[in-house]
Amino acid sequence: MMSRSFLRLAMACVLAGAGVTLATGPAEAGNKPAKTVPVRLLSLNDFHGNLEPPTGSSGRMVDETGATVEAGGAVYVATHLKQLSDKNTLKVAQGDLIGATPLISAAYHDEPSVEFLGKVGVTASAVGNHEFDEGYAELKRIMNGGCHPVDGCSPAGRWKGAGYSYLGANVVFKRPAQGAEKQALDALGGTNTASLRALLKDYGIPALPPVAIRWMNGVPIGFIGLVTGSTPSIVTSEGIKDLDFIDEVKAANVASKLLKIVGVKAQVVLVHEGDQVTAGQSPDSCSAQPGAGNRIATQVDAEVDMILSGHSHQAYLCTVTDPKGAGRLYSQGGSFGRVITKVDFQVDVKTRDVVRSSVVADNQVVTRTVTPDPEISAFVQTWKDRVAPVANRPIGKITADITNAASASGESSLGNLIADGQLAATRTGGNAQIALMNPGGVRAGLTYAGSPAGEGDGVVTYGEAFTVQPFNNLMQVVTLTGAQLKTVLEQQFTGGPNAQAFTKILQPSSNFTYTYSTSAPWGSKISAMKIDGVDVTDTQTIRVAANNFLVGGGDAFAAFTGGTDLWSGPLDIDAFAAHFAANPLITPPVPNHITVAP
């Protein structure tokens, strides 16, 4: 079957081809036509289910004066959105609204977060890579409704689906059903067949709606959703096995043409890709360092009027040059609900295009000095009460803080502890000999005084453990040769064929040691690998435990996919909790398993 989203778009094209006229703009007094009409966009990105105010550095933001202030939390997001909204407002987002979320949301497959975003009026969002954490099928359930196929309905009852549109113009099916393209073209008929045939030829069948059209003050505004093209390397492969993530610029240009076919010239790209910034800058400054986000912002079709971005968790407001030399907005609003990007502009009623000179953008910090929204306060409290018995259950104790801060070798105490727990959980059944943990999956540290239940006595709760590992990845074991294991470790560094963007040191279980050289060329960096003190040879076979994200080649560790004899075990969070159950009082491991040589 062909994508329903495309058929809906196709029918829109039919109507346009049949001569249906888009509505004209509103008239001023005396029936004199208005020349322009106002539109305001309010956007969020990378919310990551932070219904409660985020803590630590994740809950602070540099404001426009240079001061660092407490920011974020659903009750404050709701209040700020209300204060910033007027009758001309549309609310949008740039992905990673869910996934890698606190337990209050993750325990219920992020239904609470999606419901919250619908309550505050978000109308359209790009998908982010984390929207695919549980796979395409689960994303469709979140979009369309229904109870979880394994865990069933949440305490709120049957899930009704998202109250906003998820968009992904660069997400297409790998193997469209036979005749799908012809079905799409047959649905068109009329005068638009040739132009749509040309677009379909090199594009494919969309797996998600590529665009959304919203009307404001009598003019249509088109939104194009994009997700980072790196998504296949940073989410679990099994969940997206039927999807391709094509080049963002190519997909945006096709979507822009589709919008133009139906007469929509005011176009906004919502893209889950962005750039890094110079630290400590005002959220309103253009501190972005040109990278993957800038490439998209400068190269997408000049018909696109502005680029609202995400993914890099930074805040910036920039003006970039489009392919025809005109300036256009390129922005991002931090993460975790700490910033709302406000964009005001005028749309010419006659041309129905954005008057670019009228665009004014402002990154508004979501301070906690405002009155919490009462409706959302009650909503969040309801979910806190529902998850509290799970979150507050003690699972063990620690003698001191166990941090995820990297040592000189790239190891961390917490990374080693997690790997030790994974090894213990996979020895029986999987016959694991060592374990490796991806550092990006260690999302927070464990603090001696951090437990609400323990009140400073070193108690670790399930909720704290979940904050450390919020992905619900599956533990797996594969057989690698010594040579393959060496290649995996070589792939920690830039310069190889796997195109590692920056060095990512895998966290080893305590029984595995090796040396890496900072100066040796790629392919010759790793030496002296030992398991339980015994040298590893190129030809021996080793049972290596890792989460399914790594085993599927995630984070550019492609050599993992050469493993054989796959065995699957418990969830990573369950392995971590079981390690505490087996070791009720844990001292921070010393991260000294990797030796760094010149």
Coordinates of C-alpha atoms in Angstrom, one line a residue:
M1 CA 0.0 0.0 0.0
M2 CA 1.2 3.5 -0.7
S3 CA 1.7 6.0 2.1
R4 CA -1.6 7.6 3.2
S5 CA 0.3 10.9 3.8
F6 CA 1.3 11.0 0.2
L7 CA -2.2 10.2 -1.0
R8 CA -3.5 13.1 1.0
L9 CA -0.9 15.4 -0.5
A10 CA -1.7 14.0 -3.9
M11 CA -5.4 14.9 -3.5
A12 CA -4.4 18.4 -2.5
C13 CA -2.5 18.6 -5.8
V14 CA -5.6 17.4 -7.7
L15 CA -7.6 20.1 -6.2
A16 CA -5.0 22.7 -7.1
G17 CA -4.9 21.4 -10.6
A18 CA -8.7 21.5 -10.9
G19 CA -8.7 25.2 -10.4
V20 CA -9.6 25.5 -6.7
T21 CA -8.5 29.0 -5.6
L22 CA -6.8 29.5 -2.3
A23 CA -8.6 32.0 0.0
T24 CA -7.7 35.7 -0.3
G25 CA -6.4 37.7 2.6
P26 CA -8.7 39.6 5.0
A27 CA -10.0 43.0 4.1
E28 CA -9.4 46.2 6.1
A29 CA -12.1 48.7 6.9
G30 CA -13.9 49.9 3.7
N31 CA -13.1 46.6 2.0
K32 CA -9.6 47.8 1.1
P33 CA -7.4 44.7 0.9
A34 CA -4.7 44.4 3.4
K35 CA -1.2 44.4 1.9
T36 CA 0.3 42.1 4.5
V37 CA -0.9 40.0 7.5
P38 CA 1.1 39.1 10.7
V39 CA 2.2 35.7 11.7
R40 CA 3.9 34.6 14.9
L41 CA 5.7 31.3 15.3
L42 CA 6.7 29.9 18.8
S43 CA 9.0 26.9 18.6
L44 CA 10.5 24.3 20.9
N45 CA 13.2 21.7 20.2
D46 CA 14.7 18.8 22.0
F47 CA 12.2 18.7 24.8
H48 CA 13.2 15.1 25.7
G49 CA 10.2 14.6 27.9
N50 CA 11.3 17.1 30.6
L51 CA 7.9 17.5 32.2
E52 CA 9.6 18.3 35.5
P53 CA 12.1 21.1 35.6
P54 CA 15.5 19.7 34.5
T55 CA 18.2 19.7 37.1
G56 CA 21.9 20.5 37.2
S57 CA 23.4 22.1 34.2
S58 CA 20.5 20.8 32.1
G59 CA 18.3 23.1 34.0
R60 CA 20.3 26.3 33.6
M61 CA 20.5 28.8 30.7
V62 CA 22.5 31.9 29.9
D63 CA 20.0 34.7 29.3
E64 CA 20.2 37.8 27.2
T65 CA 22.0 39.8 29.9
G66 CA 24.7 37.1 30.3
A67 CA 23.3 35.9 33.6
T68 CA 22.9 32.1 34.2
V69 CA 19.3 31.4 35.3
E70 CA 17.2 28.4 36.3
A71 CA 15.1 27.4 33.2
G72 CA 12.7 24.8 31.9
G73 CA 9.9 22.6 33.2
A74 CA 6.5 22.0 31.6
V75 CA 4.6 24.2 34.0
Y76 CA 6.8 27.1 33.1
V77 CA 6.8 26.3 29.4
A78 CA 3.1 26.5 29.4
T79 CA 3.0 29.8 31.1
H80 CA 5.6 31.4 28.8
L81 CA 3.8 30.1 25.7
K82 CA 0.5 31.7 26.9
Q83 CA 2.3 35.0 27.6
L84 CA 3.9 35.0 24.2
S85 CA 0.9 33.9 22.2
D86 CA -1.5 36.2 20.4
K87 CA -4.2 35.6 17.8
N88 CA -1.6 35.3 15.1
T89 CA 0.3 32.5 16.7
L90 CA 1.3 29.0 15.5
K91 CA 3.3 26.7 17.7
V92 CA 5.8 24.3 16.2
A93 CA 8.8 22.1 17.1
Q94 CA 12.0 20.6 15.7
G95 CA 12.1 17.1 17.0
D96 CA 13.5 15.0 19.9
L97 CA 10.4 15.9 21.9
I98 CA 10.4 12.3 23.2
G99 CA 13.1 9.7 23.7
A100 CA 16.0 9.7 26.2
T101 CA 13.4 11.0 28.7
P102 CA 13.0 11.0 32.4
L103 CA 11.1 8.1 34.0
I104 CA 7.9 10.2 34.5
S105 CA 7.5 10.1 30.7
A106 CA 9.5 7.1 29.6
A107 CA 7.7 4.7 31.9
Y108 CA 4.6 5.2 29.7
H109 CA 6.4 5.3 26.4
D110 CA 6.4 9.1 26.4
E111 CA 2.6 9.4 26.0
P112 CA 2.6 12.0 28.9
S113 CA 5.0 14.3 27.0
V114 CA 3.2 14.1 23.7
E115 CA -0.1 14.8 25.5
F116 CA 1.5 17.8 27.2
L117 CA 2.7 19.2 23.9
G118 CA -0.7 18.8 22.4
K119 CA -2.3 20.6 25.4
V120 CA -0.1 23.7 24.9
G121 CA -1.0 23.8 21.2
V122 CA 1.9 22.5 19.2
T123 CA 0.6 22.0 15.7
A124 CA 3.5 20.4 13.8
S125 CA 6.9 19.1 14.5
A126 CA 9.8 17.6 12.7
V127 CA 10.7 14.1 13.8
G128 CA 14.0 13.8 15.6
N129 CA 16.3 10.8 15.8
H130 CA 15.0 10.0 19.3
E131 CA 11.5 9.7 17.9
F132 CA 12.8 6.5 16.4
D133 CA 14.3 5.1 19.6
E134 CA 11.6 2.4 19.9
G135 CA 11.4 2.0 16.1
Y136 CA 9.1 3.2 13.3
A137 CA 6.2 1.1 14.3
E138 CA 6.1 2.7 17.8
L139 CA 6.5 6.2 16.3
K140 CA 3.4 5.5 14.2
R141 CA 1.5 4.3 17.3
I142 CA 2.5 7.6 19.1
M143 CA 1.2 9.5 16.1
N144 CA -2.0 7.6 15.5
G145 CA -3.0 6.1 18.8
G146 CA -3.6 2.7 20.4
C147 CA -2.1 0.9 23.4
H148 CA 1.5 -0.3 23.5
P149 CA 1.7 -3.8 22.0
V150 CA 3.7 -5.2 25.0
D151 CA 2.9 -3.0 28.0
G152 CA -0.7 -2.3 27.2
C153 CA -2.6 0.9 28.0
S154 CA -1.2 3.4 30.5
P155 CA -3.1 4.5 33.6
A156 CA -4.7 7.2 31.4
G157 CA -6.4 4.5 29.2
R158 CA -6.2 3.9 25.5
W159 CA -3.7 6.4 23.8
K160 CA -5.5 8.7 21.5
G161 CA -2.5 9.8 19.4
A162 CA -0.5 13.0 19.1
G163 CA -2.4 16.2 18.9
Y164 CA 0.1 17.6 16.4
S165 CA 1.6 16.4 13.1
Y166 CA 5.0 14.7 13.0
L167 CA 6.8 15.5 9.7
G168 CA 9.8 13.8 8.0
A169 CA 10.3 14.7 4.4
N170 CA 13.6 12.9 4.2
V171 CA 12.3 9.6 5.7
V172 CA 11.3 7.2 2.9
F173 CA 10.6 3.5 2.5
K174 CA 13.5 1.4 1.3
R175 CA 11.3 -1.0 -0.7
P176 CA 8.1 0.7 -1.9
A177 CA 5.3 -1.7 -2.7
Q178 CA 5.1 -2.8 -6.3
G179 CA 3.2 -0.2 -8.3
A180 CA 3.2 2.4 -5.5
E181 CA 4.6 5.1 -7.7
K182 CA 2.0 4.4 -10.4
Q183 CA -0.8 4.4 -7.8
A184 CA 0.4 7.9 -6.6
L185 CA 0.5 9.2 -10.1
D186 CA -2.9 7.7 -11.0
A187 CA -4.4 9.4 -8.0
L188 CA -3.2 12.7 -9.4
G189 CA -4.5 12.8 -12.9
G190 CA -5.0 16.2 -14.4
T191 CA -2.3 18.7 -15.1
N192 CA 0.1 17.9 -12.2
T193 CA 1.1 14.4 -13.2
A194 CA 4.2 15.4 -15.1
S195 CA 5.6 17.5 -12.3
L196 CA 4.8 15.0 -9.6
R197 CA 6.3 12.2 -11.7
A198 CA 9.6 14.1 -11.9
L199 CA 9.6 14.6 -8.2
L200 CA 8.8 11.0 -7.4
K201 CA 11.5 9.6 -9.7
D202 CA 14.4 10.4 -7.4
Y203 CA 12.6 10.8 -4.1
G204 CA 10.7 7.7 -3.1
I205 CA 7.6 7.0 -1.1
P206 CA 7.5 9.0 2.1
A207 CA 7.2 7.0 5.3
L208 CA 5.9 10.1 7.2
P209 CA 4.0 13.2 6.1
P210 CA 6.7 15.4 4.5
V211 CA 4.8 18.7 5.0
A212 CA 2.0 20.4 6.9
I213 CA 0.0 23.4 5.8
R214 CA -1.5 25.7 8.4
W215 CA -3.6 28.8 7.7
M216 CA -3.2 32.0 9.6
N217 CA -5.0 35.3 8.8
G218 CA -6.1 34.0 5.5
V219 CA -2.7 32.9 4.2
P220 CA -1.2 29.3 4.1
I221 CA 2.0 28.6 5.9
G222 CA 3.9 25.5 4.8
F223 CA 6.1 23.5 7.2
I224 CA 8.7 21.0 6.0
G225 CA 10.0 18.5 8.5
L226 CA 13.5 17.0 8.3
V227 CA 15.5 14.8 10.6
T228 CA 19.3 14.5 10.7
G229 CA 20.6 12.2 8.0
S230 CA 22.8 10.6 10.6
T231 CA 19.8 8.9 12.2
P232 CA 20.7 5.4 11.0
S233 CA 24.0 5.5 12.9
I234 CA 22.5 6.8 16.2
V235 CA 19.4 4.7 16.6
T236 CA 18.9 1.0 16.8
S237 CA 19.0 -0.4 13.3
E238 CA 16.2 -3.0 13.7
G239 CA 13.5 -0.4 14.4
I240 CA 14.3 1.5 11.1
K241 CA 15.3 -1.5 8.9
D242 CA 12.6 -0.6 6.3
L243 CA 13.5 3.1 6.1
D244 CA 16.0 5.3 4.3
F245 CA 17.0 8.7 5.5
I246 CA 17.9 10.7 2.4
D247 CA 19.8 13.9 2.1
E248 CA 18.1 16.7 4.0
V249 CA 18.6 19.3 1.3
K250 CA 17.4 17.0 -1.5
A251 CA 14.2 16.1 0.5
A252 CA 13.6 19.7 1.5
N253 CA 13.8 20.9 -2.1
V254 CA 11.3 18.2 -3.2
A255 CA 8.9 19.2 -0.4
S256 CA 9.3 22.9 -1.2
K257 CA 8.2 22.1 -4.8
L258 CA 5.3 20.1 -3.6
L259 CA 4.1 23.1 -1.5
K260 CA 4.6 25.4 -4.4
I261 CA 2.4 23.2 -6.6
V262 CA -0.5 23.7 -4.2
G263 CA 0.2 27.4 -4.0
V264 CA 2.0 27.6 -0.7
K265 CA 4.9 30.1 -0.9
A266 CA 5.4 31.0 2.7
Q267 CA 7.6 28.1 3.7
V268 CA 9.4 27.1 6.9
V269 CA 11.8 24.2 7.4
L270 CA 11.7 22.5 10.8
V271 CA 14.9 20.5 10.9
H272 CA 16.3 18.2 13.5
E273 CA 19.9 19.1 12.7
G274 CA 22.0 22.0 14.0
D275 CA 25.4 23.3 14.9
Q276 CA 27.6 23.9 18.0
V277 CA 28.2 27.3 19.5
T278 CA 30.8 29.4 21.3
A279 CA 30.0 28.7 25.0
G280 CA 28.5 31.3 27.3
Q281 CA 26.9 33.5 24.6
S282 CA 23.5 35.1 24.7
P283 CA 20.7 32.9 23.2
D284 CA 20.0 35.7 20.8
S285 CA 23.5 35.9 19.4
C286 CA 24.7 34.2 16.2
S287 CA 27.3 32.0 17.9
A288 CA 26.8 28.9 15.7
Q289 CA 29.9 27.4 14.2
P290 CA 29.0 26.4 10.6
G291 CA 28.5 22.7 10.3
A292 CA 25.8 20.2 9.3
G293 CA 23.0 22.6 10.2
N294 CA 24.5 25.5 8.4
R295 CA 24.8 23.4 5.2
I296 CA 21.1 22.7 5.2
A297 CA 20.2 26.3 6.1
T298 CA 22.3 27.7 3.2
Q299 CA 21.6 25.1 0.6
V300 CA 17.8 24.4 0.7
D301 CA 15.7 26.0 -2.0
A302 CA 15.5 29.8 -1.9
E303 CA 11.7 29.4 -1.8
V304 CA 12.1 28.4 1.9
D305 CA 11.9 31.5 4.1
M306 CA 13.4 30.4 7.4
I307 CA 15.1 27.4 9.0
L308 CA 14.2 26.5 12.6
S309 CA 16.7 23.8 13.8
G310 CA 17.4 21.4 16.7
H311 CA 19.5 18.4 17.6
S312 CA 22.7 20.2 18.9
H313 CA 20.9 21.5 22.0
Q314 CA 22.2 25.0 21.4
A315 CA 20.6 28.5 21.3
Y316 CA 21.4 30.9 18.4
L317 CA 19.7 33.3 16.0
C318 CA 21.5 33.7 12.7
T319 CA 20.9 35.2 9.3
V320 CA 22.3 33.0 6.5
T321 CA 22.3 33.5 2.7
D322 CA 20.0 31.3 0.6
P323 CA 21.1 30.0 -2.9
K324 CA 19.8 33.2 -4.5
G325 CA 21.8 35.5 -2.2
A326 CA 18.9 36.6 0.0
G327 CA 19.1 36.5 3.8
R328 CA 16.9 34.1 5.9
L329 CA 16.6 33.2 9.5
Y330 CA 18.5 30.2 10.9
S331 CA 17.8 29.5 14.6
Q332 CA 17.7 27.0 17.4
G333 CA 16.3 27.2 21.0
G334 CA 18.5 25.1 23.3
S335 CA 16.9 22.0 24.8
F336 CA 14.8 20.5 27.6
G337 CA 12.2 23.3 27.3
R338 CA 14.6 26.0 28.5
V339 CA 14.1 28.3 25.5
I340 CA 11.1 29.3 23.2
T341 CA 12.0 30.8 19.9
K342 CA 9.6 33.6 18.9
V343 CA 9.5 34.6 15.2
D344 CA 7.3 37.4 14.0
F345 CA 6.9 38.2 10.3
Q346 CA 4.5 39.6 7.7
V347 CA 3.1 37.6 4.7
D348 CA 2.2 39.5 1.6
V349 CA -1.4 38.9 0.9
K350 CA -1.0 39.1 -2.9
T351 CA 2.0 36.9 -3.3
R352 CA 1.3 34.8 -0.2
D353 CA 5.1 34.9 0.5
V354 CA 7.0 35.9 3.6
V355 CA 8.3 39.5 3.6
R356 CA 11.8 38.6 4.7
S357 CA 12.7 42.1 5.8
S358 CA 9.9 41.9 8.4
V359 CA 11.3 38.8 10.1
V360 CA 12.2 39.4 13.8
A361 CA 13.3 36.6 16.0
D362 CA 13.9 36.3 19.7
N363 CA 15.0 33.4 21.9
Q364 CA 13.0 33.7 25.1
V365 CA 14.5 31.9 28.1
V366 CA 11.8 29.9 30.0
T367 CA 12.5 31.3 33.4
R368 CA 11.0 29.8 36.6
T369 CA 10.1 33.2 38.0
V370 CA 6.6 33.1 36.4
T371 CA 3.5 31.6 37.9
P372 CA 3.3 27.9 37.0
D373 CA 0.4 27.1 34.7
P374 CA -2.3 25.5 37.0
E375 CA -3.7 23.0 34.5
I376 CA -0.3 21.7 33.5
S377 CA 0.8 21.6 37.2
A378 CA -2.1 19.3 37.9
F379 CA -1.3 17.2 34.8
V380 CA 2.4 16.8 35.8
Q381 CA 1.5 15.9 39.4
T382 CA -0.8 13.2 38.2
W383 CA 2.0 11.5 36.3
K384 CA 4.4 12.0 39.2
D385 CA 2.0 10.2 41.5
R386 CA 1.5 7.4 39.0
V387 CA 5.3 6.7 38.5
A388 CA 6.4 7.4 42.1
P389 CA 6.2 3.8 43.4
V390 CA 8.5 2.7 40.6
A391 CA 10.8 5.7 40.7
N392 CA 11.4 5.7 44.5
R393 CA 12.1 2.0 44.8
P394 CA 15.7 1.6 46.3
I395 CA 17.9 -0.8 44.3
G396 CA 21.2 -0.4 46.2
K397 CA 23.7 2.0 47.8
I398 CA 26.9 3.7 46.8
T399 CA 29.8 4.9 49.0
A400 CA 30.4 8.1 47.1
D401 CA 29.5 9.9 43.9
I402 CA 30.0 7.8 40.8
T403 CA 30.4 10.2 37.8
N404 CA 30.2 9.9 34.1
A405 CA 33.0 12.5 33.8
A406 CA 35.7 11.1 31.4
S407 CA 39.2 10.5 32.8
A408 CA 42.3 11.2 30.7
S409 CA 41.9 7.9 28.9
G410 CA 38.2 8.6 28.1
E411 CA 36.9 6.1 30.7
S412 CA 34.5 7.1 33.5
S413 CA 33.8 5.4 36.8
L414 CA 30.1 5.1 35.9
G415 CA 30.9 3.7 32.4
N416 CA 33.0 1.0 33.9
L417 CA 30.3 0.2 36.5
I418 CA 27.6 -0.1 33.8
A419 CA 29.9 -2.4 31.7
D420 CA 30.6 -4.6 34.7
G421 CA 26.9 -4.9 35.3
Q422 CA 26.3 -5.8 31.6
L423 CA 29.0 -8.4 31.7
A424 CA 27.4 -10.0 34.8
A425 CA 24.0 -10.0 33.2
T426 CA 25.2 -11.7 30.0
R427 CA 27.7 -14.4 31.3
T428 CA 25.0 -16.9 31.8
G429 CA 23.1 -17.6 28.6
G430 CA 25.2 -15.3 26.4
N431 CA 28.6 -16.6 27.6
A432 CA 30.0 -13.1 27.5
Q433 CA 33.7 -12.6 28.2
I434 CA 33.8 -8.8 28.1
A435 CA 31.4 -5.9 27.9
L436 CA 31.6 -2.5 26.1
M437 CA 29.3 0.5 26.8
N438 CA 28.8 3.5 24.5
P439 CA 29.7 6.7 26.4
G440 CA 26.8 8.6 24.9
G441 CA 24.4 6.2 26.6
V442 CA 25.5 7.2 30.1
R443 CA 23.3 10.2 30.5
A444 CA 23.9 11.3 34.1
G445 CA 26.0 10.5 37.1
L446 CA 25.0 8.9 40.4
T447 CA 25.3 11.2 43.4
Y448 CA 25.7 10.1 47.0
A449 CA 23.2 12.8 48.2
G450 CA 21.0 12.7 45.2
S451 CA 18.3 10.2 46.2
P452 CA 15.0 11.6 47.4
A453 CA 14.4 8.3 49.3
G454 CA 17.9 8.0 50.7
E455 CA 18.2 11.7 51.9
G456 CA 21.9 11.7 51.5
D457 CA 22.7 8.2 52.7
G458 CA 23.9 6.9 49.3
V459 CA 20.7 5.1 48.4
V460 CA 20.2 4.7 44.6
T461 CA 16.6 4.5 43.4
Y462 CA 15.3 2.9 40.3
G463 CA 14.4 6.4 39.0
E464 CA 18.0 7.5 39.4
A465 CA 19.3 4.4 37.7
F466 CA 16.9 5.1 34.8
T467 CA 18.1 8.6 34.5
V468 CA 21.5 7.2 33.9
Q469 CA 20.3 4.8 31.2
P470 CA 16.9 5.9 29.8
F471 CA 16.9 4.1 26.4
N472 CA 15.6 0.6 27.3
N473 CA 18.2 -1.0 25.0
L474 CA 18.4 -4.7 24.9
M475 CA 21.6 -6.4 26.0
Q476 CA 23.1 -8.6 23.4
V477 CA 26.2 -10.8 22.9
V478 CA 28.1 -11.5 19.7
T479 CA 31.2 -13.4 18.8
L480 CA 34.1 -11.3 17.4
T481 CA 37.6 -12.4 16.5
G482 CA 40.5 -10.6 18.2
A483 CA 41.1 -8.8 14.9
Q484 CA 37.4 -7.7 14.8
L485 CA 37.5 -6.5 18.3
K486 CA 40.7 -4.5 17.6
T487 CA 38.8 -2.9 14.6
V488 CA 35.9 -2.0 16.9
L489 CA 38.4 -0.2 19.2
E490 CA 40.1 1.5 16.2
Q491 CA 36.6 2.8 15.3
Q492 CA 36.6 4.9 18.5
F493 CA 38.9 7.4 16.6
T494 CA 38.5 9.7 13.7
G495 CA 40.2 9.0 10.4
G496 CA 38.8 5.6 9.5
P497 CA 36.4 4.5 6.9
N498 CA 33.5 4.5 9.3
A499 CA 33.8 8.3 9.4
Q500 CA 33.7 8.7 13.2
A501 CA 32.9 12.4 13.8
F502 CA 34.9 12.7 17.0
T503 CA 36.6 10.3 19.4
K504 CA 34.2 8.1 21.4
I505 CA 35.9 5.9 23.9
L506 CA 33.8 2.8 24.7
Q507 CA 33.5 2.0 28.4
P508 CA 35.1 -1.4 29.1
S509 CA 34.3 -4.0 31.8
S510 CA 36.9 -4.2 34.5
N511 CA 38.4 -7.4 33.2
F512 CA 39.4 -6.0 29.8
T513 CA 42.4 -3.8 29.3
Y514 CA 44.3 -2.3 26.4
T515 CA 46.5 0.6 25.2
Y516 CA 45.9 3.2 22.6
S517 CA 48.3 5.6 21.0
T518 CA 47.4 9.2 20.4
S519 CA 50.0 9.6 17.6
A520 CA 49.7 6.3 15.7
P521 CA 47.7 6.4 12.4
W522 CA 44.2 5.0 12.3
G523 CA 44.4 1.2 12.2
S524 CA 47.5 1.0 14.3
K525 CA 46.3 2.8 17.5
I526 CA 45.3 -0.3 19.5
S527 CA 47.7 -2.7 21.2
A528 CA 48.1 -4.9 24.3
M529 CA 44.5 -6.1 24.5
K530 CA 44.1 -8.4 27.5
I531 CA 41.1 -10.3 29.0
D532 CA 41.6 -11.3 32.6
G533 CA 45.3 -10.5 32.1
V534 CA 45.7 -12.8 29.2
D535 CA 46.8 -11.5 25.8
V536 CA 44.2 -11.4 23.0
T537 CA 45.2 -12.9 19.7
D538 CA 43.8 -11.9 16.2
T539 CA 42.4 -15.4 15.6
Q540 CA 40.8 -16.2 18.9
T541 CA 37.0 -15.8 19.3
I542 CA 35.6 -13.6 22.0
R543 CA 32.0 -13.2 23.2
V544 CA 31.4 -9.5 23.5
A545 CA 28.4 -8.0 25.3
A546 CA 27.0 -4.6 24.3
N547 CA 23.6 -3.0 23.9
N548 CA 21.6 -3.6 20.7
F549 CA 22.4 0.0 19.6
L550 CA 26.1 -0.8 19.4
V551 CA 25.6 -4.3 18.1
G552 CA 23.7 -2.8 15.2
G553 CA 26.6 -0.6 14.3
G554 CA 25.4 2.5 16.2
D555 CA 27.7 5.5 16.8
A556 CA 29.7 4.5 13.7
F557 CA 31.0 1.2 15.3
A558 CA 30.3 -0.7 12.1
A559 CA 32.7 -3.6 12.9
F560 CA 30.1 -4.8 15.5
T561 CA 27.9 -5.8 12.6
G562 CA 30.4 -8.5 11.7
G563 CA 29.7 -10.4 14.9
T564 CA 28.1 -13.8 14.8
D565 CA 26.1 -16.1 17.1
L566 CA 23.8 -13.2 18.3
W567 CA 22.3 -13.7 21.7
S568 CA 19.8 -11.4 23.3
G569 CA 19.3 -10.9 27.1
P570 CA 17.7 -8.4 29.5
L571 CA 17.2 -4.7 29.1
D572 CA 20.2 -2.6 30.0
I573 CA 18.4 -0.9 32.8
D574 CA 17.4 -4.3 34.3
A575 CA 21.1 -5.4 34.0
F576 CA 22.1 -2.3 35.9
A577 CA 19.5 -2.8 38.6
A578 CA 20.5 -6.5 38.9
H579 CA 24.1 -5.5 39.4
F580 CA 23.1 -3.4 42.4
A581 CA 21.0 -6.2 43.8
A582 CA 24.0 -8.5 43.6
N583 CA 26.3 -5.8 45.1
P584 CA 24.2 -3.8 47.5
L585 CA 27.1 -1.4 48.5
I586 CA 29.2 -0.2 45.5
T587 CA 32.4 1.8 45.7
P588 CA 33.2 3.9 42.6
P589 CA 35.4 1.9 40.2
V590 CA 38.8 3.3 39.3
P591 CA 38.8 4.1 35.5
N592 CA 42.2 2.7 34.8
H593 CA 41.6 -0.1 32.3
I594 CA 42.9 1.9 29.3
T595 CA 46.5 3.0 29.0
V596 CA 47.2 6.0 26.8
A597 CA 50.6 6.0 25.0
P598 CA 52.1 8.9 22.9

